[in-house]
Short mmCIF file of C-alpha atoms and ligand atoms in Angstrom, two decimals:
data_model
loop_
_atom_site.label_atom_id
_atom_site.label_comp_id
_atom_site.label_asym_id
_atom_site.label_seq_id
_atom_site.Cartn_x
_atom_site.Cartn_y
_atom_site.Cartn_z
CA UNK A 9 28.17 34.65 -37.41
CA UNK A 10 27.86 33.88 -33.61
CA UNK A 11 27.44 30.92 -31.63
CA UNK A 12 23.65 30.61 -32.63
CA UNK A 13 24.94 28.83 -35.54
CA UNK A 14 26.24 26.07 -33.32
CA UNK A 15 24.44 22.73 -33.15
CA UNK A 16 22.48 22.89 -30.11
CA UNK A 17 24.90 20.40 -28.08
CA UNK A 18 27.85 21.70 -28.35
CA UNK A 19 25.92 25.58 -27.90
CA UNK A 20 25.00 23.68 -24.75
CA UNK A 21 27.90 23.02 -23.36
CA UNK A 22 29.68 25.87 -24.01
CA UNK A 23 26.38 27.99 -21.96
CA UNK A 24 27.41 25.15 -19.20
CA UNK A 25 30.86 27.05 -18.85
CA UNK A 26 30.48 30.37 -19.41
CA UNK A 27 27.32 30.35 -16.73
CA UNK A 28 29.66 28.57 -14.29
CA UNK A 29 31.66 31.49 -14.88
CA UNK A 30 34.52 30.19 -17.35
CA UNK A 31 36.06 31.73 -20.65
CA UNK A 32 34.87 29.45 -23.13
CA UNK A 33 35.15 29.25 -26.94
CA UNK A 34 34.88 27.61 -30.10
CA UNK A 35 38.08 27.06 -31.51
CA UNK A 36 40.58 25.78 -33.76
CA UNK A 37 38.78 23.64 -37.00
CA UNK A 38 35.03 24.58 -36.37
CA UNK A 39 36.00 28.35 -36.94
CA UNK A 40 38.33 27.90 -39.94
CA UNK A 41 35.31 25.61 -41.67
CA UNK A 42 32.32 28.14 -40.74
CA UNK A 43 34.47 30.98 -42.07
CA UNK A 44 35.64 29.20 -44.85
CA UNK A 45 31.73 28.08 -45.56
CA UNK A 46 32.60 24.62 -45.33
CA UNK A 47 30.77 21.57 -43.94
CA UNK A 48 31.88 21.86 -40.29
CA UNK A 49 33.71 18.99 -37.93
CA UNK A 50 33.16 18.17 -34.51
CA UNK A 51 33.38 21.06 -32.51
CA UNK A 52 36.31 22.02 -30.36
CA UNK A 53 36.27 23.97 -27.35
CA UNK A 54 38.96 25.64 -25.22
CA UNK A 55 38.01 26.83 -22.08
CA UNK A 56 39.87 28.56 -18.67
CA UNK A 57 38.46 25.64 -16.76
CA UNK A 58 40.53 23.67 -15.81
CA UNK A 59 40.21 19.84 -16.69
CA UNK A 60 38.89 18.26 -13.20
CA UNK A 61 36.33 21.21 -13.32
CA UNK A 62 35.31 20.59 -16.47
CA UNK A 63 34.39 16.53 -15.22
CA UNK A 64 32.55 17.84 -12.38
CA UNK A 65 30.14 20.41 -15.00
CA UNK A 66 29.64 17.63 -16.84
CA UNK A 67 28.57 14.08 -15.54
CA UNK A 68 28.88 12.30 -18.61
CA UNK A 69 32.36 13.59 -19.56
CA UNK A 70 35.28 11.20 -20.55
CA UNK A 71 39.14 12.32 -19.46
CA UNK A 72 40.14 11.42 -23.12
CA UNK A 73 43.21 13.07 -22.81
CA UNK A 74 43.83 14.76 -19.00
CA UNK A 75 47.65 15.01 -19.74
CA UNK A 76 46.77 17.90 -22.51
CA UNK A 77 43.67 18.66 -20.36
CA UNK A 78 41.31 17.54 -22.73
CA UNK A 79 37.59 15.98 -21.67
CA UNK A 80 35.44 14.81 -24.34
CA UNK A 81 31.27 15.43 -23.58
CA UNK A 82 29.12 13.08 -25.61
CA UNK A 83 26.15 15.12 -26.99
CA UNK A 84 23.52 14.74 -29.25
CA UNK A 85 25.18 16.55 -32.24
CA UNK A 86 28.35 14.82 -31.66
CA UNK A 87 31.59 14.52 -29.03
CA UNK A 88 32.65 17.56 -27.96
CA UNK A 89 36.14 17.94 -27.05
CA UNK A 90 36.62 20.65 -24.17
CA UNK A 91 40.43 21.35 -23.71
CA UNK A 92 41.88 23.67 -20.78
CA UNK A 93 43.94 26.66 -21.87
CA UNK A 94 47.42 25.46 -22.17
CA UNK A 95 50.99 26.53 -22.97
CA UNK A 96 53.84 23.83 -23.47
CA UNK A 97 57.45 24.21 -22.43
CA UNK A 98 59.89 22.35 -24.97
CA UNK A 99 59.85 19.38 -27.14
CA UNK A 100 62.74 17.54 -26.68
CA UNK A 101 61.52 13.88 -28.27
CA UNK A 102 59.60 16.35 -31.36
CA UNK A 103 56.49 14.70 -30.52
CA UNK A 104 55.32 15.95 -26.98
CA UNK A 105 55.79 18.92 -24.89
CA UNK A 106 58.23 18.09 -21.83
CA UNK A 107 55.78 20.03 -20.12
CA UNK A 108 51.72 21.26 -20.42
CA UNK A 109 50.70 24.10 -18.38
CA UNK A 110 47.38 25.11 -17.47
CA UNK A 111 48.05 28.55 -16.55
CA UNK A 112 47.74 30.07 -19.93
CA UNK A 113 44.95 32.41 -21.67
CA UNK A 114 43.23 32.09 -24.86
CA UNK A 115 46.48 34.22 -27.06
CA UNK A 116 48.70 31.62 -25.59
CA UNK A 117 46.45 29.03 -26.49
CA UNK A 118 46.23 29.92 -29.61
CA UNK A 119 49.77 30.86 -30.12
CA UNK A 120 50.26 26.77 -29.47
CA UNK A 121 48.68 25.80 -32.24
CA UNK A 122 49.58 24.97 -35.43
CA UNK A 123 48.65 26.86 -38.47
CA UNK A 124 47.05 30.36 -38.34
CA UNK A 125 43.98 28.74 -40.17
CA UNK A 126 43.52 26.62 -37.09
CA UNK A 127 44.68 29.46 -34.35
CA UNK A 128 41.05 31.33 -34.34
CA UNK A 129 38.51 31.54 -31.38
CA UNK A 130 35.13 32.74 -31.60
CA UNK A 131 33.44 34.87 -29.17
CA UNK A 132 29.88 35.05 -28.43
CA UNK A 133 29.07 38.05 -30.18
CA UNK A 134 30.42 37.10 -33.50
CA UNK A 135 34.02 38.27 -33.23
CA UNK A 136 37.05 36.08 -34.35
CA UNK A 137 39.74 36.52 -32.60
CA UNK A 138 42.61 35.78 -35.08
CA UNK A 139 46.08 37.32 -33.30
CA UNK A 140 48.21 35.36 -35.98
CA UNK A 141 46.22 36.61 -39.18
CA UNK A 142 44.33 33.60 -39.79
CA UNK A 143 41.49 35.05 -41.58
CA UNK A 144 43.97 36.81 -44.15
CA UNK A 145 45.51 33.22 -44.79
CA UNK A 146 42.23 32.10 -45.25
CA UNK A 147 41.32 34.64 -47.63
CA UNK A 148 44.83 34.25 -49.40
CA UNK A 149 44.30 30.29 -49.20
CA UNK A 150 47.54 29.59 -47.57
CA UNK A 151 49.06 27.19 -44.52
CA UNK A 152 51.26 29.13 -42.39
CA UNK A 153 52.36 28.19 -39.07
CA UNK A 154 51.74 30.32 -36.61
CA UNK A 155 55.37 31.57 -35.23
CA UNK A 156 58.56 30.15 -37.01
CA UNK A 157 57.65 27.14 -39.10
CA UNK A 158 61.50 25.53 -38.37
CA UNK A 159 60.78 25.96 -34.80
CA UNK A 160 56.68 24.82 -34.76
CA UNK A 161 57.93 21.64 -36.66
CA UNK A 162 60.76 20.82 -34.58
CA UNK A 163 58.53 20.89 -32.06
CA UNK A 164 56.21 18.78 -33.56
CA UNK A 165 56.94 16.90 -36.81
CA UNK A 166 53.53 15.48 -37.64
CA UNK A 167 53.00 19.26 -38.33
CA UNK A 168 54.45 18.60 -41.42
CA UNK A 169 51.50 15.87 -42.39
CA UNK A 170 49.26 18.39 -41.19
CA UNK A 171 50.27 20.82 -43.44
CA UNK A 172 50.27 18.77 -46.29
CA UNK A 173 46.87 17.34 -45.25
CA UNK A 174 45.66 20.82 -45.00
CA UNK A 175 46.71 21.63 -48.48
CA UNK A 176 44.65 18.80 -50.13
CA UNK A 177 41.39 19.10 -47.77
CA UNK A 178 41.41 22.91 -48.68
CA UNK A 179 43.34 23.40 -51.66
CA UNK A 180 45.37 25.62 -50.01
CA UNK A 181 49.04 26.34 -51.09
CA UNK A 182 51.84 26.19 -48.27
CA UNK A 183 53.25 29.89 -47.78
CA UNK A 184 56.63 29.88 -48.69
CA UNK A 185 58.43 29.79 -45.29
CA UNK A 186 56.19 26.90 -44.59
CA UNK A 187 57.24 25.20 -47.38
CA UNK A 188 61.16 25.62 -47.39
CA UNK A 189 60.82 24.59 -43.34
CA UNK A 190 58.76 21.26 -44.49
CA UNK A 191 62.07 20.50 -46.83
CA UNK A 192 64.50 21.39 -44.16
CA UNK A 193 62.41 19.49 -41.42
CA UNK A 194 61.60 16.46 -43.27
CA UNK A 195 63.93 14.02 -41.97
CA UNK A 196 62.58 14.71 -38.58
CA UNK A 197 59.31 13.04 -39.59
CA UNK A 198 61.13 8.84 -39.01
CA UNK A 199 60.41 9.96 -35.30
CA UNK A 200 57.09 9.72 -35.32
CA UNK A 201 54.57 6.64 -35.21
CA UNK A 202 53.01 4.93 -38.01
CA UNK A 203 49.83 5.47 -36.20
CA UNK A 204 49.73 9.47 -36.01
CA UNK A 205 50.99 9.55 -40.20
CA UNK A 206 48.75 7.08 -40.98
CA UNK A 207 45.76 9.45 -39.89
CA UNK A 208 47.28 12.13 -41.94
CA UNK A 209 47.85 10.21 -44.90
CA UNK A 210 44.37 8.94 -44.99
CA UNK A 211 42.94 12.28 -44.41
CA UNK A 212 45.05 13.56 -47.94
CA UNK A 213 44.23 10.31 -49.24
CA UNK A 214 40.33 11.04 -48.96
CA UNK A 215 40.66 14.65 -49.78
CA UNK A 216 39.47 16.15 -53.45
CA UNK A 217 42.99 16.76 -53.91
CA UNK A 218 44.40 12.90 -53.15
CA UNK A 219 47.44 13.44 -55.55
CA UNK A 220 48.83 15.50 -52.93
CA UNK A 221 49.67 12.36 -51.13
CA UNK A 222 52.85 12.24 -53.30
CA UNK A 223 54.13 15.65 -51.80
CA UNK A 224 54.71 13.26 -48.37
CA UNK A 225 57.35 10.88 -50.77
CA UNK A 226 58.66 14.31 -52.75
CA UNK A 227 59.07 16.11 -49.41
CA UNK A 228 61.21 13.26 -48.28
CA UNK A 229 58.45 12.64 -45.16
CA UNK A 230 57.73 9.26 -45.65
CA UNK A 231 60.38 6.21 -47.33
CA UNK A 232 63.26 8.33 -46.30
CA UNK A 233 65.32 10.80 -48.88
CA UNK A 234 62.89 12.62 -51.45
CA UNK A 235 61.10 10.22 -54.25
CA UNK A 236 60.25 11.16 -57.46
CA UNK A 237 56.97 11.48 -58.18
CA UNK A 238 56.13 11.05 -61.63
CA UNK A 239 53.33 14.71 -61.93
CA UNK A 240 50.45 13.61 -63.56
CA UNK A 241 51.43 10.50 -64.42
CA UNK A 242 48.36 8.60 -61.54
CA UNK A 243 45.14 10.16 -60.99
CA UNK A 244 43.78 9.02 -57.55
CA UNK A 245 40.77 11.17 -58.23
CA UNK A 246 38.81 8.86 -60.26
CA UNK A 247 39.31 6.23 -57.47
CA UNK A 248 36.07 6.45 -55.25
CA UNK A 249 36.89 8.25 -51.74
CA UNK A 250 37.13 5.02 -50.12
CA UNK A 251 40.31 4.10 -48.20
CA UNK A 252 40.42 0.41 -49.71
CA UNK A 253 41.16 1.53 -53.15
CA UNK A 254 42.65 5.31 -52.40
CA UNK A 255 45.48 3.39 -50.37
CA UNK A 256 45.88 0.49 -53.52
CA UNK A 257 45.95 2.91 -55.81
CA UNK A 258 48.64 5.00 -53.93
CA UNK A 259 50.48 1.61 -53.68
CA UNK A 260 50.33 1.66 -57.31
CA UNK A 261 51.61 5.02 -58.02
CA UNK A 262 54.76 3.84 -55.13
CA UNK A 263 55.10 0.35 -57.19
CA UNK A 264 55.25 1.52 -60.58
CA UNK A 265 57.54 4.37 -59.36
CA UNK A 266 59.77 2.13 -57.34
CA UNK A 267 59.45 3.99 -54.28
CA UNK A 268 58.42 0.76 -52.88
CA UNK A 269 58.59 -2.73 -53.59
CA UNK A 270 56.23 -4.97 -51.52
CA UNK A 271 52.91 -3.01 -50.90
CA UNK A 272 51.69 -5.13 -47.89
CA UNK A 273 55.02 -4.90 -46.70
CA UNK A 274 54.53 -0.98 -46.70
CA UNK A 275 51.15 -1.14 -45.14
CA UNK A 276 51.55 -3.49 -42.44
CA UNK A 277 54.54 -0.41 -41.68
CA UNK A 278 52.10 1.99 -41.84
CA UNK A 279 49.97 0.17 -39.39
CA UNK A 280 47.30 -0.24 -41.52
CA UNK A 281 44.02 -2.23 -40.76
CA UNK A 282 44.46 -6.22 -41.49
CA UNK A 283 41.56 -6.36 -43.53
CA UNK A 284 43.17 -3.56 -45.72
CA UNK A 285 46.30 -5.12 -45.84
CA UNK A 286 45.08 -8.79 -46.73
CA UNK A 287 43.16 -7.32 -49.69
CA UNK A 288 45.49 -5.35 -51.27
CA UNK A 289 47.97 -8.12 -50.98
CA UNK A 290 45.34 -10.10 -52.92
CA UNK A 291 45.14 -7.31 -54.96
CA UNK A 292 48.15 -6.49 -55.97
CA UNK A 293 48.89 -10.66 -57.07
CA UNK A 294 46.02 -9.66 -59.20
CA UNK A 295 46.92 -6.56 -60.75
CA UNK A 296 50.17 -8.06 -61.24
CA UNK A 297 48.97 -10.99 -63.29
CA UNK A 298 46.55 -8.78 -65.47
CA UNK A 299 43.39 -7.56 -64.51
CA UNK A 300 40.22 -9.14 -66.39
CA UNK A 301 39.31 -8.24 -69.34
CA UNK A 302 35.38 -9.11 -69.10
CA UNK A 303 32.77 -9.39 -66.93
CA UNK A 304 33.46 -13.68 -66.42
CA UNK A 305 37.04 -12.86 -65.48
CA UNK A 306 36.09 -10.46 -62.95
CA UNK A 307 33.86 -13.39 -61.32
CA UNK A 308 36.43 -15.88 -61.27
CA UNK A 309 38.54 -13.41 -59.32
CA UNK A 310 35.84 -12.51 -56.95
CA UNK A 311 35.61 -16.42 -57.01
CA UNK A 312 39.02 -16.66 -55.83
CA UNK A 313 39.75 -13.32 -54.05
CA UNK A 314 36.59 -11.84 -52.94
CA UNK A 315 35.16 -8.47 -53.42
CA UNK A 316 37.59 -6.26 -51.83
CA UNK A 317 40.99 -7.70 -52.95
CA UNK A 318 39.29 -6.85 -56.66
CA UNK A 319 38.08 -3.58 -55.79
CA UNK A 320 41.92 -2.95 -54.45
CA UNK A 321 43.47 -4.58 -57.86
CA UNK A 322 40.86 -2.18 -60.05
CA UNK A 323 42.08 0.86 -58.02
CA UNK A 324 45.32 -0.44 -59.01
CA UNK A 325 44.83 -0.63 -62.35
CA UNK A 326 42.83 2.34 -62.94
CA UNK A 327 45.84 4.43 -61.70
CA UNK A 328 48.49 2.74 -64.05
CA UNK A 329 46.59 2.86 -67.37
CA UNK A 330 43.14 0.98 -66.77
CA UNK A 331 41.35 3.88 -66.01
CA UNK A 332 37.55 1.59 -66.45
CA UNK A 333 38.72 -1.14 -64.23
CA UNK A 334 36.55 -0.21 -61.13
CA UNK A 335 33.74 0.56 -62.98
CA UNK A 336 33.53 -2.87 -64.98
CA UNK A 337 33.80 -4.71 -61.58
CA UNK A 338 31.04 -2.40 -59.80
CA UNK A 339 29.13 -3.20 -62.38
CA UNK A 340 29.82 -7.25 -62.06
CA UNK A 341 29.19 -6.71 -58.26
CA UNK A 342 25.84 -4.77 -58.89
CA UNK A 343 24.51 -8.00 -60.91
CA UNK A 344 25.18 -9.70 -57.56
CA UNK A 345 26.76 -12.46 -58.95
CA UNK A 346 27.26 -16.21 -57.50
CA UNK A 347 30.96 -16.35 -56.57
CA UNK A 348 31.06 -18.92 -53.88
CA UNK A 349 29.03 -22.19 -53.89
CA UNK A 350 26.74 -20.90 -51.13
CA UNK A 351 25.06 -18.62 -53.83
CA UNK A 352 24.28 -21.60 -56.00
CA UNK A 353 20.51 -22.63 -56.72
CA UNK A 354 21.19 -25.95 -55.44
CA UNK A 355 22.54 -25.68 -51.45
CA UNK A 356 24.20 -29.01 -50.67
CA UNK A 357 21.16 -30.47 -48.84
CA UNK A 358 19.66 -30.15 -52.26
CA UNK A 359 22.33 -32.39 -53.70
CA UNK A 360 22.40 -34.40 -50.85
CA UNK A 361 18.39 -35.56 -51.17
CA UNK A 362 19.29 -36.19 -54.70
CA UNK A 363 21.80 -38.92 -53.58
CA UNK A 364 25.26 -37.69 -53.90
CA UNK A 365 27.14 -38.22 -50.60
CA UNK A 366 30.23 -37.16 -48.91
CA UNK A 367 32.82 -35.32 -51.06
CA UNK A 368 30.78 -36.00 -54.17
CA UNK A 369 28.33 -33.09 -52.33
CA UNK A 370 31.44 -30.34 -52.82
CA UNK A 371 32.39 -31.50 -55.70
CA UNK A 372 29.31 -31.27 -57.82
CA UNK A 373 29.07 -27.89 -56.34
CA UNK A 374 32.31 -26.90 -57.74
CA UNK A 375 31.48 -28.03 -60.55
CA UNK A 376 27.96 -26.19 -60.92
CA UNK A 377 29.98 -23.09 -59.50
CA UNK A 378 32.84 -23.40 -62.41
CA UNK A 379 29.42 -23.24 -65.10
CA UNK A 380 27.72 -20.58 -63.47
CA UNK A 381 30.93 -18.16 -63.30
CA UNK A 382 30.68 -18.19 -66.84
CA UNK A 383 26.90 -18.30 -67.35
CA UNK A 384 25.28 -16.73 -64.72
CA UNK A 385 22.08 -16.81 -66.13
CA UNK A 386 22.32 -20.81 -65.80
CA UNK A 387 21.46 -20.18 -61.40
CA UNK A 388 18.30 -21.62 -61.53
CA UNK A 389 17.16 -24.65 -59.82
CA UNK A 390 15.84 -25.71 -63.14
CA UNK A 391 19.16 -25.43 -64.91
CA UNK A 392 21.78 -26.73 -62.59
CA UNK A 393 19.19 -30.04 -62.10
CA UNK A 394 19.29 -30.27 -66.01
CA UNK A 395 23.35 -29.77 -65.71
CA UNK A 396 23.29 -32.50 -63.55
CA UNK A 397 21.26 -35.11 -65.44
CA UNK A 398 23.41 -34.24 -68.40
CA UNK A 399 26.57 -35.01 -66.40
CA UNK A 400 24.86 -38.16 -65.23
CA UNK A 401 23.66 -39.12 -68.88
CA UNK A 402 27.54 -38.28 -70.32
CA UNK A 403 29.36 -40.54 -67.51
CA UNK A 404 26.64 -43.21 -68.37
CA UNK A 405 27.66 -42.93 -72.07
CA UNK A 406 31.40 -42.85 -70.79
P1 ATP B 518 39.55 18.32 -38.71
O1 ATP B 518 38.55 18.94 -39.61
O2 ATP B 518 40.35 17.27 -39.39
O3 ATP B 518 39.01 17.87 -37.40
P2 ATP B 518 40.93 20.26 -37.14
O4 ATP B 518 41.57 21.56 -37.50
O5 ATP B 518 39.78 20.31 -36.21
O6 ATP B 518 40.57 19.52 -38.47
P3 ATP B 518 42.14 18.46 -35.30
O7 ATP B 518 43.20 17.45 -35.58
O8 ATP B 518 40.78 18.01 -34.90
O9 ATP B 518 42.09 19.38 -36.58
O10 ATP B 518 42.72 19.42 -34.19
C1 ATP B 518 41.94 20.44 -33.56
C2 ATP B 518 42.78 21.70 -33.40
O11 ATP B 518 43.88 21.43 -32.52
C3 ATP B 518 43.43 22.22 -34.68
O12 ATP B 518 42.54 23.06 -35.40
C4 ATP B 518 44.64 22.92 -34.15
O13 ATP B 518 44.28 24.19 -33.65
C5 ATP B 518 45.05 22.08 -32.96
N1 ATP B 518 46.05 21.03 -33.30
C6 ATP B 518 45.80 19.76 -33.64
N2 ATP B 518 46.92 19.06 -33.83
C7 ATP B 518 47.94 19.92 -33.59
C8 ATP B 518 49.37 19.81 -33.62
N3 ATP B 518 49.97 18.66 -33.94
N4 ATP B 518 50.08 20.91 -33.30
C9 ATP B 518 49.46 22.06 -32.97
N5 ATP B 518 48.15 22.23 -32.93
C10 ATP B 518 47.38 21.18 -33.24
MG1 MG B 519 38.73 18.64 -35.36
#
């Protein structure tokens, strides 16, 4: 394994360095998923250059993040983010170093990161260098921070995320002085932003192992003192890997567990996306009120809710003992159904050439709509006319 198993841009760039004369290497995430024979991420480079050399090598560089000395290069195969050689002093707010200093080598580099997994360089020729045994962790399938855990998380508590993140991405166990440092550390985790959990929580969220998501309520990371989780009791794994309904149905689990009480309440905290947070607000009304039990109750709700406030109430369901509820609505939404009166066989210039005017336009439309949520079949032109003319010929009669 050397770098010829790079994609070419990020090969490129890392030539780019080491020609100008710079240490240069592949590091940190890249390493741990080649080794680990694992799709690869965007690679990561660290490099003795420092951070305004780096800009000048390369022209189309962004300073993402010149406090940390990181520059990201757009290339073909992806950003690649180059990052200086660093050290940090303390952590006194256990979110940033006080201090970063450039004057460091690859060990220190490496000794800065977080887990031994993630603390691996490699050279041109093939050879890892692993000073903190991250290979044997690999091989062992463990998280372990590199020095003492207490200390690494103090330092930084999203660590803790990480590690838990880690865990359900890899299915890795947390070695043991990991672990009993995550229980002693947890309270340090209300210091951090909603923003920087959020991307951890997603990432677990999305894993193959999304359960794991409860360890953050267990561990007491997230809502305060330690939760009970109820083991077994919610399977997020038959929710597809979508964030919509992996972060409903972990509202679910929180609900029915009464970790939490208002789900958009907890989301908007979490600094989730609006759209996210509207729908599962929808949803949860939904779920609340009993999810429908056939295909016309699913359109009325996509009627009245839309698409992804049901998708969010199914996810809901199918963690708290309706385990076919996304599938019956995929399988309304694959029909493509009418929902709204725009998907009606008669638009409202239709029913305006055949005479009805003003609100009598939307409400023969709502009308048609009401039929067709419950017949489907009956969205033809031919059928709503004949709906019509019956109407007509029963208020004639009237
Ligand atoms: P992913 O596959 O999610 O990208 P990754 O290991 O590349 O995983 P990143 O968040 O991209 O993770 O970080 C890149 C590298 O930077 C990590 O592998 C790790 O070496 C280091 N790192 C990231 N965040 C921290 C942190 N909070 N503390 C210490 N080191 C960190
Ligand atoms: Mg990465």
């Amino acid at each position: 394994m050397t770098w010829k198993e790079l994609p070419a841009g990020p090969g490129r760039c890392l030539e780019i360095l080491t020609e100008a004369g710079w240490a240069a290497y592949p590091v940190g995430g890249w390493v741990r998923d080649l080794l680990l024979g694992r799709e690869p991420g965007d690679v990561d480079v660290c490099t003795a250059a420092r951070p305004e050399t780096v800009l000048e090598l390369f022209p189309s560089a962004v300073p993402t993040g010149l406090k940390h000395g990181t520059v990201t290069v757009p290339t073909a195969d992806g950003a690649v983010e180059i990052t200086t050689f660093r050290r940090e002093t303390g952590y006194a707010d256990g979110r940033h170093p006080d201090a970063v200093i450039f004057d460091a080598g690859l060990t220190e580099d490496l000794a800065r990161r977080d887990f031994t997994i993630n603390a691996m360089a490699l050279a041109e020729d093939g050879t890892v260098i692993d000073p903190f045994g991250g290979r044997e962790d690999l091989e062992r399938r463990r998280i372990r921070c590199v020095g003492e855990p207490g200390r690494r998380f103090g330092e930084d508590a999203l660590r803790m995320f990480r590690a838990v993140r880690f865990a359900a991405q890899l299915g890795f166990d947390w070695e043991e002085n990991t672990a009993a440092a995550i229980r002693r550390q947890a309270p340090l985790a209300a210091r951090l932003s909603a923003e920087r959990v959020r991307v951890e929580v997603e990432k677990t969220l999305l894993s193959p192992r999304p359960g794991l998501a409860g360890a953050f309520f267990e561990l007491g990371l997230m809502a305060g003192l330690p939760a009970q989780w109820p083991e077994g009791a919610f399977s997020l794994t038959r929710l597809p890997a979508q964030g919509l309904e992996r972060w409903a149905g972990l509202c679910a689990c929180l609900l029915e567990s009464g970790i939490i009480s208002d789900c958009a309440a907890f989301l908007s905290g979490m600094k989730l996306d609006r759209r996210t947070v509207r729908a599962c607000r929808a949803g949860e009304v939904l779920w609340r009120t009993g999810l429908p039990g056939e295909a016309g109750g699913w359109r009325r709700a996509l009627s009245r809710c839309g698409a992804e406030a049901c998708r969010a109430a199914a996810a809901m369901g199918a963690v708290t003992g309706v385990p076919a509820a996304p599938a019956a609505l995929e399988k309304v939404l694959a029909g493509d159904p009418c929902v709204a009166p725009a998907g009606l066989a008669l638009s409202g210039g239709d029913l305006a050439a055949l005479g009805y005017s003003g609100p009598e336009v939307g409400r023969a439309q709502r009308r048609l709509l009401d039929h067709v949520l419950d017949m489907p079949e009956d969205n033809t032109r031919e059928r709503l006319l004949a709906l019509l003319k019956s109407e007509e010929n029963c208020d004639r009669d009237r």
